[in-house]
Amino acid sequence: MYRLLIVDDEYHIREGLKLMVAESGLSVEVSDVAGDGETALRLYTEQRPDMVLLDINLPDMSGLDVAKTIRDKDQQTPLLFLTGYESMTYIRQAVSLQAVDYLLKPVTSEDFEAALSRAEDRIAQWRRSEEEAIHRHRSLEPLYREHLLLDLLQQRRPAAEVIREMDGLRFFGETSGPPYTVLCCELEEASQQEAAASKSHGSMHKSCHVFAGLAGEAAAATGAKAHSAAVSRDRRVVLLATASCRAAERAAQQIRQAVQERLSQSVSIGISRPVQRMEQLPEAYEEAVQAAEHRGWVGYSQIIPYESIQAAEPNSSQLLEKELLMITEIRAGNDAAVHAILQEWSGQLAGLPFKQVKMIVTQLVLFVMRIVQSDASVGQTSMQEHDPLLELSRLRHGPEMVDYVSRYFVRVGRHVRESREKGIPRKFQRAKEWIREHLQEDGGLNRLAEYMNMSPKYLSARFKQVTGESFADYQTRVRFERARELLLDPNRKVAEVAELVGFTDTNYFSIAFKKHTGLTPTEFRKTFL
């Protein structure tokens, strides 16, 4: 039966039309009636009738205006107009709105039935066209499935309508269902040289085509029920069904590995939180996209669970000064200082609720990942096999999170130091070691030149050429890095620390320390101890 919505402000006309429908013998039933335009639009939105009969003269708005609003959303539903007098202006507007008929009051049952029959024919014709279109789509089913998936995730059509079509296709098969997880795979831009080479060999299109199928295939290879769609040339979305959090992580890792092996390119992957209902998938898609787009902050070729960025954002401006100092020491590659701060920091976090621990450690990990990404002297390749955000998302207890993060920070600090020293000739590595061991001595450059068997002038020029820093700048930086380490030991007096880093005058050390760090040694200790 086709459902008809009748809109007229006169009660007896509505009742008369309902009676005509009942007596017509047509496959039409009255789904509801309305006496004004606002009610008509509400009922149309709620019930989506198959056809609508509109009186043009309504108390709050014109029936033509109601029809225009309907047409903005729906070009298919047959519209019939009813009016008390004939007007060429009204008729022209009705034609422009693709009206099935224009009826004059009082309408006869013959005219009304004929109009309803034409509306039935219009619906049947449209449904045949729709079925033909669906048949054409299904002949290209992979593409059709991609369109359905994007219709749902990007809310291009009502979710209920898309889900009905998916059910008709048995989109998820007989054995798959919730939980559902969405992965957003963002192919990183190739370097300028790689891009030029790809273009010159005509392989850029091939690369995009391979990526289009690779993400879903790689995820499915882990045993997950995977469905993928191309959002753009460089972005692929993968929907996983009946997949645990661990299964989603394995799928993401498999995709990253496959892209690296097949395309020699990097890919960042955002992972949504799992959802239990298909209607929640648009939200999961937004989470996956947000996580993937966070790669500019945490570094490229990362697997980024949405939970990790969500945990960090509320406290993004609330890092304590001691944590900021630890980040500074990690950046400098000072293992001893990192160990000292971590020992106290871990004790303080151990007594906090898990949720608060998770926020703090995730925020700090994001900052440290930023160091690895932004520091030009630090190569990222050897750190890519570690996914700290992924590891953190798996942990469910505060102490194990603190333990993991502590080990991660030490590893990053060591990596930073080794990366900076890589490529420096062994002779100048020895020079840097000598400087660190002889901070107390006067005449540093001349003594070092004697140790290196070089002239002071030549040593000064070569030191800067090889290390990127002048001898004086390097010595000053190391002095104050060492001073900060020593000041973190509460048992050492300031005068002792000054002497150990080459200052014979404690007052001068305090002035120089404040100029270099912004704090006097005493203020530094009050802040960080």
XYZ file of C-alpha atoms in Angstrom:
529
model
C 0.000 0.000 0.000
C 1.163 3.521 -0.815
C 0.917 5.948 2.108
C -0.713 9.346 1.507
C -0.354 12.454 3.704
C -3.335 14.843 3.374
C -2.731 18.527 4.215
C -5.796 20.836 4.368
C -6.924 23.360 6.970
C -10.648 22.391 6.716
C -11.687 19.385 8.783
C -14.651 18.311 6.641
C -12.510 18.384 3.461
C -9.855 16.189 5.131
C -12.527 13.706 6.205
C -14.103 13.708 2.752
C -10.756 13.020 1.092
C -10.060 10.167 3.532
C -13.399 8.616 2.613
C -12.659 8.944 -1.123
C -9.349 7.155 -0.627
C -10.999 4.338 1.276
C -13.658 3.891 -1.444
C -11.300 4.217 -4.402
C -10.114 0.606 -4.504
C -6.564 1.844 -5.163
C -3.465 0.606 -3.318
C -3.430 3.820 -1.296
C -4.043 4.451 2.392
C -4.042 7.686 4.391
C -1.042 7.620 6.707
C -1.936 10.903 8.455
C -3.531 14.336 8.055
C -2.380 17.873 8.882
C -4.160 21.220 9.113
C -1.168 23.531 8.717
C 2.221 23.674 7.017
C 4.365 23.237 10.124
C 2.575 20.040 11.128
C 2.746 18.808 7.540
C 6.536 19.199 7.416
C 6.956 17.483 10.769
C 4.821 14.508 9.715
C 6.624 14.294 6.370
C 10.031 14.184 8.134
C 8.875 11.578 10.650
C 6.858 9.302 8.327
C 8.274 9.874 4.826
C 4.905 9.133 3.085
C 4.879 7.842 -0.499
C 2.758 10.787 -1.761
C 1.520 14.145 -0.418
C -1.704 16.060 -1.160
C -1.343 19.788 -0.319
C -3.941 22.540 -0.045
C -2.259 25.705 -1.390
C -3.967 28.060 1.094
C -2.868 27.070 4.602
C -3.129 29.289 7.716
C 0.607 29.582 8.480
C 2.296 29.218 5.083
C 1.541 28.414 1.482
C 1.241 24.793 0.457
C 3.667 25.706 -2.336
C 6.237 26.700 0.298
C 5.704 23.361 2.033
C 6.283 21.638 -1.319
C 9.495 23.617 -1.929
C 10.841 22.497 1.458
C 10.004 18.884 0.620
C 11.630 19.185 -2.790
C 14.850 20.483 -1.193
C 15.146 17.094 0.500
C 13.356 14.802 -1.936
C 12.923 14.987 -5.708
C 10.881 11.784 -5.987
C 7.782 11.887 -3.746
C 4.688 12.673 -5.901
C 2.982 15.947 -4.929
C -0.677 16.803 -5.652
C -2.095 20.312 -5.130
C -5.606 21.286 -4.081
C -7.015 24.839 -4.238
C -10.301 26.727 -4.202
C -9.655 28.710 -7.401
C -7.608 28.413 -10.559
C -4.502 30.597 -10.893
C -1.937 30.476 -13.702
C 0.705 31.656 -11.216
C -0.067 28.731 -8.907
C -0.172 26.299 -11.823
C 3.234 27.432 -13.092
C 4.744 27.016 -9.613
C 3.141 23.578 -9.275
C 4.657 22.530 -12.601
C 8.080 23.788 -11.499
C 7.759 21.572 -8.409
C 7.067 18.518 -10.587
C 3.484 18.200 -9.366
C 1.527 15.115 -10.465
C -1.762 17.030 -10.582
C -3.486 20.346 -9.741
C -7.051 19.814 -8.427
C -9.792 22.411 -7.953
C -12.237 22.346 -5.033
C -14.744 20.830 -4.802
C -12.891 17.832 -6.202
C -14.879 14.924 -7.626
C -14.080 11.344 -6.707
C -13.281 10.576 -10.384
C -10.735 13.410 -10.654
C -9.242 12.521 -7.270
C -8.891 8.806 -8.134
C -7.329 9.682 -11.486
C -4.773 11.912 -9.731
C -3.928 9.159 -7.235
C -3.517 6.662 -10.102
C -1.057 9.013 -11.797
C 0.835 9.303 -8.482
C 0.941 5.480 -8.259
C 2.320 5.298 -11.805
C 4.969 7.892 -10.938
C 6.088 5.871 -7.908
C 6.135 2.594 -9.874
C 8.162 4.215 -12.643
C 10.652 5.672 -10.178
C 11.011 2.355 -8.326
C 11.661 0.515 -11.586
C 14.366 3.046 -12.393
C 15.792 2.639 -8.909
C 15.829 -1.152 -9.217
C 17.596 -0.891 -12.559
C 20.140 1.449 -11.002
C 20.667 -0.961 -8.099
C 21.105 -3.805 -10.583
C 23.736 -1.786 -12.435
C 25.442 -1.019 -9.120
C 25.453 -4.646 -8.127
C 27.073 -5.602 -11.390
C 29.882 -3.390 -10.146
C 29.507 -4.640 -6.584
C 32.934 -3.729 -5.158
C 32.431 -0.108 -6.191
C 28.832 -0.240 -4.981
C 29.990 -1.529 -1.580
C 32.532 1.305 -1.334
C 29.800 3.841 -2.067
C 27.551 2.287 0.565
C 30.331 2.357 3.155
C 31.109 6.032 2.478
C 27.388 6.871 2.439
C 27.188 5.505 5.977
C 30.473 6.810 7.404
C 30.222 10.297 5.875
C 26.430 10.533 6.440
C 25.732 11.214 2.775
C 22.342 9.525 3.170
C 20.149 8.609 6.153
C 21.850 5.849 8.128
C 18.729 3.672 8.335
C 18.387 3.701 4.552
C 22.025 2.736 3.985
C 21.950 0.010 6.640
C 18.864 -1.515 4.956
C 20.777 -1.704 1.669
C 23.788 -3.204 3.450
C 21.539 -5.837 5.012
C 20.122 -6.620 1.570
C 23.660 -7.187 0.299
C 24.640 -9.190 3.396
C 27.431 -6.651 3.660
C 29.004 -8.209 6.758
C 28.197 -11.824 5.985
C 26.494 -14.308 8.274
C 29.067 -14.542 11.063
C 30.339 -10.988 11.545
C 28.957 -8.157 13.606
C 30.036 -5.876 16.451
C 32.318 -4.598 17.707
C 33.082 -2.336 14.737
C 36.293 -0.314 14.458
C 37.255 2.233 11.798
C 40.827 2.759 10.541
C 41.782 5.898 8.615
C 44.916 5.208 6.534
C 46.721 8.341 5.345
C 49.436 7.750 2.733
C 52.350 10.108 3.390
C 53.679 12.304 0.610
C 56.757 10.918 -1.073
C 59.936 12.972 -1.029
C 60.457 15.358 -3.941
C 62.980 12.979 -5.540
C 60.661 9.980 -5.170
C 57.712 11.953 -6.518
C 59.727 13.099 -9.520
C 60.891 9.546 -10.190
C 57.345 8.213 -9.935
C 56.063 10.849 -12.302
C 58.834 10.268 -14.823
C 58.132 6.530 -14.890
C 54.370 6.972 -15.116
C 53.868 4.988 -11.929
C 52.099 7.538 -9.734
C 48.656 6.372 -10.900
C 49.685 2.764 -10.399
C 50.862 3.561 -6.863
C 47.491 5.110 -5.961
C 45.666 2.154 -7.517
C 47.753 -0.326 -5.494
C 47.097 1.639 -2.290
C 43.350 1.592 -3.058
C 43.224 -2.193 -2.687
C 46.147 -2.750 -0.375
C 44.679 -1.487 2.897
C 41.650 -3.779 2.886
C 43.637 -6.774 1.663
C 46.296 -6.324 4.346
C 43.700 -6.012 7.113
C 41.823 -9.081 5.876
C 45.106 -11.035 5.870
C 45.084 -10.865 9.696
C 41.760 -12.728 9.761
C 39.663 -9.618 10.388
C 36.378 -8.978 8.535
C 37.502 -5.910 6.599
C 35.723 -3.553 4.188
C 37.550 -0.587 2.690
C 36.792 2.484 0.583
C 38.821 5.260 -1.018
C 38.050 8.653 0.511
C 40.667 10.351 -1.671
C 43.801 9.418 -3.581
C 45.886 9.310 -0.378
C 43.248 8.367 2.186
C 41.697 4.947 2.603
C 39.161 4.028 5.257
C 38.884 0.461 6.551
C 35.922 -0.841 8.548
C 36.629 -3.866 10.731
C 33.776 -6.051 11.999
C 33.912 -8.610 14.817
C 37.376 -7.301 15.691
C 38.811 -6.906 19.192
C 41.096 -3.976 20.030
C 44.118 -6.227 19.567
C 42.805 -7.408 16.194
C 42.393 -3.780 15.076
C 45.972 -3.035 16.145
C 47.279 -6.074 14.248
C 45.362 -4.996 11.154
C 46.861 -1.485 11.363
C 50.371 -2.873 11.745
C 49.833 -5.224 8.800
C 48.623 -2.336 6.615
C 51.640 -0.206 7.506
C 54.027 -3.069 6.750
C 52.320 -3.891 3.432
C 52.399 -0.267 2.245
C 56.074 -0.007 3.130
C 56.940 -3.244 1.310
C 54.769 -2.760 -1.788
C 54.972 1.011 -2.262
C 58.114 1.955 -0.316
C 56.034 4.687 1.307
C 54.899 5.469 4.823
C 51.326 5.494 6.056
C 49.814 6.930 9.241
C 46.788 5.111 10.646
C 44.178 6.489 13.034
C 42.133 3.929 15.015
C 38.660 4.745 16.360
C 37.237 3.390 19.565
C 35.134 0.235 18.980
C 31.351 0.735 18.680
C 28.531 -1.750 19.085
C 25.930 -0.363 16.640
C 26.250 0.507 12.965
C 24.472 3.813 13.607
C 27.537 4.826 15.646
C 29.944 4.312 12.741
C 29.885 7.971 11.525
C 31.209 8.995 14.962
C 33.841 6.247 14.822
C 34.876 7.478 11.360
C 35.329 11.026 12.689
C 37.477 9.657 15.527
C 39.702 7.724 13.120
C 40.139 10.790 10.885
C 40.987 13.024 13.869
C 43.554 10.498 15.086
C 45.183 10.185 11.631
C 45.305 13.958 11.202
C 47.085 14.175 14.563
C 50.153 12.715 12.835
C 51.450 16.215 12.107
C 51.779 16.608 15.865
C 53.077 13.225 16.995
C 55.104 12.238 13.930
C 54.526 10.441 10.661
C 54.162 6.710 9.979
C 52.493 6.267 13.372
C 49.574 4.126 14.487
C 47.469 6.533 16.554
C 44.517 5.292 18.658
C 41.867 7.967 19.187
C 41.982 7.245 22.925
C 45.548 8.562 23.106
C 44.817 12.001 21.640
C 41.587 12.259 23.617
C 43.430 11.568 26.869
C 46.021 14.255 26.199
C 43.938 17.159 24.916
C 42.171 18.194 28.174
C 45.517 18.784 29.938
C 47.538 20.109 26.994
C 48.440 23.335 28.830
C 48.972 21.843 32.295
C 52.422 20.248 32.140
C 54.292 20.676 35.396
C 57.681 22.386 35.274
C 59.438 19.215 36.400
C 58.002 17.315 33.430
C 59.096 20.137 31.139
C 62.602 19.823 32.576
C 62.541 16.093 31.853
C 61.595 16.807 28.228
C 64.491 19.285 28.037
C 66.898 16.649 29.324
C 65.532 14.040 26.901
C 66.080 16.516 24.065
C 69.654 16.989 25.283
C 70.196 13.218 25.557
C 71.223 13.440 29.240
C 70.600 9.930 30.570
C 71.620 10.674 34.155
C 69.271 13.649 34.497
C 66.393 11.710 32.906
C 66.935 8.830 35.352
C 67.010 11.190 38.347
C 63.788 12.980 37.378
C 62.011 9.745 36.440
C 62.743 8.208 39.817
C 60.965 10.982 41.715
C 58.267 11.486 39.047
C 57.351 7.781 39.087
C 56.908 7.830 42.849
C 54.559 10.806 42.642
C 52.418 9.245 39.881
C 52.160 5.866 41.593
C 49.521 7.112 44.040
C 47.282 8.872 41.488
C 44.057 7.442 39.975
C 44.554 5.529 36.727
C 42.644 8.062 34.596
C 44.848 10.917 35.801
C 48.038 8.877 35.282
C 46.889 8.066 31.741
C 46.300 11.742 30.929
C 49.698 12.844 32.230
C 51.818 10.094 30.685
C 50.017 10.236 27.326
C 50.524 13.970 27.178
C 54.230 13.588 27.900
C 54.627 10.826 25.332
C 53.024 13.085 22.717
C 55.530 15.816 23.559
C 58.456 13.422 23.352
C 57.220 12.023 20.025
C 57.161 15.606 18.837
C 60.853 15.899 19.767
C 61.708 12.840 17.702
C 59.741 14.199 14.746
C 60.956 17.810 14.804
C 64.635 17.389 15.669
C 66.476 17.352 12.345
C 69.472 15.603 13.906
C 67.370 12.640 15.033
C 66.688 9.912 12.480
C 63.201 8.447 12.864
C 63.662 5.132 11.088
C 64.925 3.174 14.068
C 62.131 4.493 16.296
C 59.294 3.544 13.918
C 59.092 -0.055 15.017
C 57.918 1.222 18.407
C 54.308 2.440 18.731
C 54.140 4.101 22.168
C 50.575 5.372 21.741
C 49.456 1.887 20.755
C 51.262 0.358 23.740
C 49.723 2.877 26.138
C 46.218 2.188 24.812
C 46.656 -1.479 25.801
C 47.683 -0.833 29.416
C 45.007 -0.767 32.102
C 46.978 -0.083 35.322
C 48.823 3.042 36.463
C 52.097 1.396 37.607
C 52.573 -0.513 34.324
C 51.952 2.714 32.365
C 54.559 4.557 34.433
C 57.025 1.688 34.004
C 56.515 1.555 30.226
C 56.800 5.330 29.793
C 59.942 5.485 31.934
C 61.636 2.898 29.748
C 60.430 4.693 26.625
C 61.842 8.045 27.749
C 65.239 6.532 28.515
C 65.268 4.823 25.110
C 64.389 8.063 23.306
C 67.058 9.996 25.218
C 69.669 7.432 24.230
C 68.437 7.492 20.641
C 68.650 11.299 20.531
C 72.221 11.284 21.813
C 73.381 8.497 19.506
C 71.735 10.109 16.468
C 73.442 13.405 17.116
C 76.806 11.733 17.512
C 76.394 9.519 14.465
C 78.584 10.621 11.595
C 80.974 12.635 13.772
C 84.541 11.329 13.267
C 85.806 9.256 16.174
C 88.547 11.794 16.790
C 85.989 14.482 17.577
C 83.899 12.077 19.633
C 86.966 11.769 21.836
C 87.211 15.587 21.890
C 83.625 15.876 23.169
C 84.239 13.213 25.785
C 87.392 15.048 26.899
C 85.458 18.324 27.315
C 82.804 16.622 29.465
C 85.514 15.072 31.665
C 87.595 18.277 32.082
C 85.015 20.942 32.879
C 87.007 21.993 35.980
C 90.169 22.855 34.107
C 91.290 26.256 32.813
C 92.551 26.867 29.299
C 90.193 24.307 27.834
C 90.868 24.911 24.116
C 94.664 24.894 24.462
C 94.613 21.792 26.665
C 92.268 20.035 24.229
C 94.494 21.028 21.268
C 97.460 19.517 23.068
C 95.445 16.336 23.740
C 94.333 16.165 20.093
C 97.813 17.015 18.754
C 96.433 19.967 16.736
C 96.954 23.711 16.773
C 94.239 25.579 18.787
C 93.212 27.604 15.697
C 92.825 24.546 13.480
C 91.025 22.603 16.245
C 88.555 25.484 16.784
C 87.691 25.680 13.072
C 87.403 21.890 12.594
C 85.384 21.412 15.810
C 82.681 23.776 14.580
C 82.789 22.326 11.072
C 82.321 18.763 12.322
C 79.930 19.230 15.278
C 77.975 22.314 14.216
C 78.884 24.135 17.452
C 81.863 26.243 18.407
C 84.139 24.913 21.145
C 82.991 27.665 23.546
C 79.277 27.106 22.855
C 79.592 23.356 23.291
C 81.604 23.694 26.499
C 79.083 26.183 27.944
C 76.112 23.990 27.059
C 77.725 20.898 28.606
C 78.684 22.881 31.734
C 75.088 23.864 32.445
C 73.650 20.487 31.483
C 76.053 18.929 33.992
C 75.205 21.605 36.569
C 71.491 20.795 36.301
C 72.226 17.101 36.809
C 74.323 17.780 39.908
C 71.823 20.225 41.412
C 69.189 17.483 41.338
C 71.240 15.736 44.045
C 70.062 17.444 47.288
C 73.202 16.305 49.125
C 75.518 18.504 47.028
C 76.112 22.108 47.984
C 75.845 24.827 45.329
C 79.517 25.728 45.828
C 80.517 22.103 45.179
C 78.441 21.990 41.993
C 79.992 25.280 40.806
C 83.493 23.899 41.312
C 82.719 20.623 39.543
C 81.609 22.433 36.383
C 84.524 24.874 36.300
C 83.442 27.944 38.341
C 85.729 29.045 41.183
C 83.372 31.855 42.240
C 79.986 30.632 43.508
C 78.348 34.047 43.047
C 79.513 34.233 39.447
C 78.213 30.676 38.893
C 74.796 31.710 40.244
C 74.661 34.743 37.918
C 75.742 32.674 34.887
C 73.342 29.840 35.754
C 70.401 32.243 35.976
C 71.364 33.869 32.684
C 71.467 30.444 31.024
C 68.364 28.808 32.619
C 66.252 31.708 33.908
C 66.607 30.523 37.539
C 69.278 30.789 40.218
C 70.627 27.442 41.482
C 68.579 27.834 44.685
C 65.384 28.633 42.707
C 66.081 25.677 40.436
C 66.269 23.338 43.418
C 63.082 24.712 44.995
C 61.265 24.178 41.720
C 62.530 20.696 40.871
C 63.218 19.057 44.230
